[in-house]
């Protein structure tokens, strides 16, 4: 299935219908770097808004909050080996989220379980990116930007902790 509509519960608790499409390019990059094949979909997440470069507003249960990384810009089905990404982001932000979700799938833990798991996941993602620097350079991908995005994310996890409960119902 390369495209579908799904009902998704956002971090603000509201239901959204989101149109997802496969992102094969990101799937191939993740595979080349890890030799693990996962499925990557992207769609517009209405709870993430870009304010300016590296400034994002995210709608959480207690309202809109500003971050300098698109937190809640991705979620994962670790059982279906599938990552879901917010579409409207620079490639480096998408890859930061995608590598983070890949580690959740590899380690078989859900997104947003607790702060310690998130920290370990982000560190493992950074290590995997560093290991593949040469390959990513050859694809003209700015690894420094991806790593900066992941490091920033770590500092915000405490503000948004709590389990991510996004339920996908294919429609
Ligand atoms: Zn996570």
mmCIF file of C-alpha atoms and ligand atoms in Angstrom:
data_model
loop_
_atom_site.group_PDB
_atom_site.id
_atom_site.type_symbol
_atom_site.label_atom_id
_atom_site.label_comp_id
_atom_site.label_asym_id
_atom_site.label_seq_id
_atom_site.Cartn_x
_atom_site.Cartn_y
_atom_site.Cartn_z
ATOM 1 C CA UNK A 1 0.000 0.000 0.000
ATOM 2 C CA UNK A 2 1.635 3.245 -1.107
ATOM 3 C CA UNK A 3 -1.035 5.740 -0.041
ATOM 4 C CA UNK A 4 -3.975 5.714 2.339
ATOM 5 C CA UNK A 5 -6.091 7.873 4.624
ATOM 6 C CA UNK A 6 -6.006 7.179 8.346
ATOM 7 C CA UNK A 7 -7.648 8.541 11.480
ATOM 8 C CA UNK A 8 -4.922 9.568 13.895
ATOM 9 C CA UNK A 9 -5.226 10.795 17.477
ATOM 10 C CA UNK A 10 -2.839 13.725 17.852
ATOM 11 C CA UNK A 11 -0.799 14.639 20.951
ATOM 12 C CA UNK A 12 -3.553 17.206 21.683
ATOM 13 C CA UNK A 13 -6.058 14.358 21.999
ATOM 14 C CA UNK A 14 -8.010 15.358 18.880
ATOM 15 C CA UNK A 15 -8.783 13.050 15.953
ATOM 16 C CA UNK A 16 -7.389 13.918 12.537
ATOM 17 C CA UNK A 17 -7.768 12.320 9.134
ATOM 18 C CA UNK A 18 -4.318 12.248 7.533
ATOM 19 C CA UNK A 19 -3.341 11.242 3.992
ATOM 20 C CA UNK A 20 -0.129 9.193 4.056
ATOM 21 C CA UNK A 21 2.218 8.372 1.171
ATOM 22 C CA UNK A 22 5.308 6.109 1.138
ATOM 23 C CA UNK A 23 8.701 7.807 1.236
ATOM 24 C CA UNK A 24 10.877 5.223 -0.550
ATOM 25 C CA UNK A 25 13.890 7.566 -0.660
ATOM 26 C CA UNK A 26 14.085 7.686 3.154
ATOM 27 C CA UNK A 27 13.440 3.931 3.377
ATOM 28 C CA UNK A 28 16.455 3.300 1.114
ATOM 29 C CA UNK A 29 18.722 5.629 3.119
ATOM 30 C CA UNK A 30 17.748 3.887 6.383
ATOM 31 C CA UNK A 31 18.327 0.491 4.774
ATOM 32 C CA UNK A 32 21.741 1.454 3.375
ATOM 33 C CA UNK A 33 22.800 2.711 6.829
ATOM 34 C CA UNK A 34 21.391 -0.112 8.978
ATOM 35 C CA UNK A 35 20.634 -3.069 6.640
ATOM 36 C CA UNK A 36 17.213 -3.076 8.294
ATOM 37 C CA UNK A 37 14.170 -2.513 6.115
ATOM 38 C CA UNK A 38 11.309 -0.511 7.568
ATOM 39 C CA UNK A 39 8.356 1.211 5.915
ATOM 40 C CA UNK A 40 8.218 5.016 6.007
ATOM 41 C CA UNK A 41 5.067 7.039 5.409
ATOM 42 C CA UNK A 42 4.704 10.788 5.496
ATOM 43 C CA UNK A 43 1.671 13.010 5.917
ATOM 44 C CA UNK A 44 0.822 16.513 7.117
ATOM 45 C CA UNK A 45 0.539 16.513 10.919
ATOM 46 C CA UNK A 46 -1.780 19.443 11.767
ATOM 47 C CA UNK A 47 -0.342 19.623 15.312
ATOM 48 C CA UNK A 48 3.139 20.630 14.006
ATOM 49 C CA UNK A 49 3.545 24.118 12.541
ATOM 50 C CA UNK A 50 6.750 25.727 11.318
ATOM 51 C CA UNK A 51 7.066 29.236 12.754
ATOM 52 C CA UNK A 52 10.447 30.072 11.169
ATOM 53 C CA UNK A 53 13.668 28.169 10.442
ATOM 54 C CA UNK A 54 14.203 25.705 13.331
ATOM 55 C CA UNK A 55 11.206 27.072 15.252
ATOM 56 C CA UNK A 56 8.144 24.906 15.515
ATOM 57 C CA UNK A 57 4.848 25.075 17.374
ATOM 58 C CA UNK A 58 3.400 21.800 18.563
ATOM 59 C CA UNK A 59 -0.151 21.412 19.832
ATOM 60 C CA UNK A 60 -0.053 19.352 23.008
ATOM 61 C CA UNK A 61 -2.945 18.648 25.391
ATOM 62 C CA UNK A 62 -2.181 21.876 27.256
ATOM 63 C CA UNK A 63 -2.091 23.981 24.105
ATOM 64 C CA UNK A 64 0.451 25.225 21.546
ATOM 65 C CA UNK A 65 4.064 25.175 22.710
ATOM 66 C CA UNK A 66 7.129 26.418 20.877
ATOM 67 C CA UNK A 67 10.184 24.198 20.261
ATOM 68 C CA UNK A 68 13.263 24.508 18.084
ATOM 69 C CA UNK A 69 12.861 20.977 16.805
ATOM 70 C CA UNK A 70 9.697 19.384 15.410
ATOM 71 C CA UNK A 71 8.860 17.236 18.449
ATOM 72 C CA UNK A 72 5.950 14.870 17.822
ATOM 73 C CA UNK A 73 6.910 15.091 14.147
ATOM 74 C CA UNK A 74 7.054 11.317 13.985
ATOM 75 C CA UNK A 75 5.642 8.181 15.508
ATOM 76 C CA UNK A 76 6.121 4.509 15.010
ATOM 77 C CA UNK A 77 4.430 1.130 14.919
ATOM 78 C CA UNK A 78 7.219 -1.056 16.257
ATOM 79 C CA UNK A 79 5.195 -4.200 15.548
ATOM 80 C CA UNK A 80 4.511 -3.247 11.906
ATOM 81 C CA UNK A 81 8.058 -1.889 11.472
ATOM 82 C CA UNK A 82 6.572 1.340 10.165
ATOM 83 C CA UNK A 83 7.519 4.966 10.820
ATOM 84 C CA UNK A 84 5.183 7.911 10.175
ATOM 85 C CA UNK A 85 6.749 11.331 9.576
ATOM 86 C CA UNK A 86 5.488 14.881 9.271
ATOM 87 C CA UNK A 87 5.771 15.816 5.599
ATOM 88 C CA UNK A 88 6.454 19.555 5.767
ATOM 89 C CA UNK A 89 10.025 19.486 7.058
ATOM 90 C CA UNK A 90 13.530 19.913 5.627
ATOM 91 C CA UNK A 91 15.128 16.580 4.666
ATOM 92 C CA UNK A 92 17.556 16.735 7.617
ATOM 93 C CA UNK A 93 14.671 17.095 10.109
ATOM 94 C CA UNK A 94 12.829 14.207 8.444
ATOM 95 C CA UNK A 95 15.950 12.065 8.642
ATOM 96 C CA UNK A 96 16.528 13.004 12.296
ATOM 97 C CA UNK A 97 13.038 11.725 13.092
ATOM 98 C CA UNK A 98 13.375 8.709 10.763
ATOM 99 C CA UNK A 99 16.658 7.517 12.326
ATOM 100 C CA UNK A 100 15.181 7.962 15.811
ATOM 101 C CA UNK A 101 12.105 5.899 14.836
ATOM 102 C CA UNK A 102 14.322 3.264 13.197
ATOM 103 C CA UNK A 103 16.055 2.705 16.553
ATOM 104 C CA UNK A 104 12.670 2.360 18.312
ATOM 105 C CA UNK A 105 11.785 -0.350 15.764
ATOM 106 C CA UNK A 106 15.177 -2.098 16.122
ATOM 107 C CA UNK A 107 14.892 -2.089 19.913
ATOM 108 C CA UNK A 108 11.142 -2.855 19.805
ATOM 109 C CA UNK A 109 10.094 -0.107 22.151
ATOM 110 C CA UNK A 110 7.223 2.288 21.530
ATOM 111 C CA UNK A 111 7.626 6.035 20.975
ATOM 112 C CA UNK A 112 7.532 8.219 24.082
ATOM 113 C CA UNK A 113 7.730 5.403 26.648
ATOM 114 C CA UNK A 114 9.907 7.390 29.075
ATOM 115 C CA UNK A 115 12.704 9.959 29.108
ATOM 116 C CA UNK A 116 15.509 7.422 29.561
ATOM 117 C CA UNK A 117 14.380 5.309 26.582
ATOM 118 C CA UNK A 118 14.111 8.446 24.452
ATOM 119 C CA UNK A 119 17.634 9.515 25.433
ATOM 120 C CA UNK A 120 19.111 6.082 24.604
ATOM 121 C CA UNK A 121 17.196 6.018 21.287
ATOM 122 C CA UNK A 122 18.492 9.442 20.272
ATOM 123 C CA UNK A 123 22.093 8.546 21.210
ATOM 124 C CA UNK A 124 21.906 5.323 19.183
ATOM 125 C CA UNK A 125 20.495 7.274 16.211
ATOM 126 C CA UNK A 126 23.388 9.767 16.405
ATOM 127 C CA UNK A 127 25.927 6.897 16.541
ATOM 128 C CA UNK A 128 24.366 5.246 13.465
ATOM 129 C CA UNK A 129 24.455 8.521 11.516
ATOM 130 C CA UNK A 130 28.106 9.148 12.493
ATOM 131 C CA UNK A 131 29.027 5.628 11.359
ATOM 132 C CA UNK A 132 27.484 6.346 7.937
ATOM 133 C CA UNK A 133 28.839 9.868 7.513
ATOM 134 C CA UNK A 134 30.722 9.079 4.295
ATOM 135 C CA UNK A 135 27.676 7.476 2.680
ATOM 136 C CA UNK A 136 25.401 10.367 3.734
ATOM 137 C CA UNK A 137 27.966 12.885 2.424
ATOM 138 C CA UNK A 138 27.863 11.078 -0.922
ATOM 139 C CA UNK A 139 24.087 11.677 -0.983
ATOM 140 C CA UNK A 140 24.628 15.397 -0.237
ATOM 141 C CA UNK A 141 22.906 15.051 3.121
ATOM 142 C CA UNK A 142 24.157 17.359 5.879
ATOM 143 C CA UNK A 143 24.868 14.984 8.768
ATOM 144 C CA UNK A 144 25.816 17.851 11.109
ATOM 145 C CA UNK A 145 22.282 19.264 10.719
ATOM 146 C CA UNK A 146 20.686 15.887 11.445
ATOM 147 C CA UNK A 147 22.807 15.402 14.560
ATOM 148 C CA UNK A 148 22.122 18.951 15.802
ATOM 149 C CA UNK A 149 18.393 18.321 15.401
ATOM 150 C CA UNK A 150 18.631 15.070 17.391
ATOM 151 C CA UNK A 151 20.676 16.704 20.158
ATOM 152 C CA UNK A 152 18.166 19.580 20.461
ATOM 153 C CA UNK A 153 15.324 17.094 20.662
ATOM 154 C CA UNK A 154 16.879 15.526 23.772
ATOM 155 C CA UNK A 155 16.528 18.736 25.748
ATOM 156 C CA UNK A 156 12.783 18.926 25.093
ATOM 157 C CA UNK A 157 11.808 15.381 25.878
ATOM 158 C CA UNK A 158 11.222 16.186 29.550
ATOM 159 C CA UNK A 159 8.613 18.795 28.577
ATOM 160 C CA UNK A 160 6.650 16.369 26.438
ATOM 161 C CA UNK A 161 7.110 13.088 28.280
ATOM 162 C CA UNK A 162 4.223 10.715 28.525
ATOM 163 C CA UNK A 163 3.352 7.864 26.267
ATOM 164 C CA UNK A 164 2.559 8.650 22.659
ATOM 165 C CA UNK A 165 -0.836 7.140 21.966
ATOM 166 C CA UNK A 166 -1.440 7.573 18.290
ATOM 167 C CA UNK A 167 -3.973 5.083 17.004
ATOM 168 C CA UNK A 168 -4.106 4.559 13.300
ATOM 169 C CA UNK A 169 -7.352 3.347 11.846
ATOM 170 C CA UNK A 170 -7.078 2.858 8.118
ATOM 171 C CA UNK A 171 -10.090 4.389 6.403
HETATM 172 ZN ZN1 LIG B 1 11.193 8.400 20.583
#
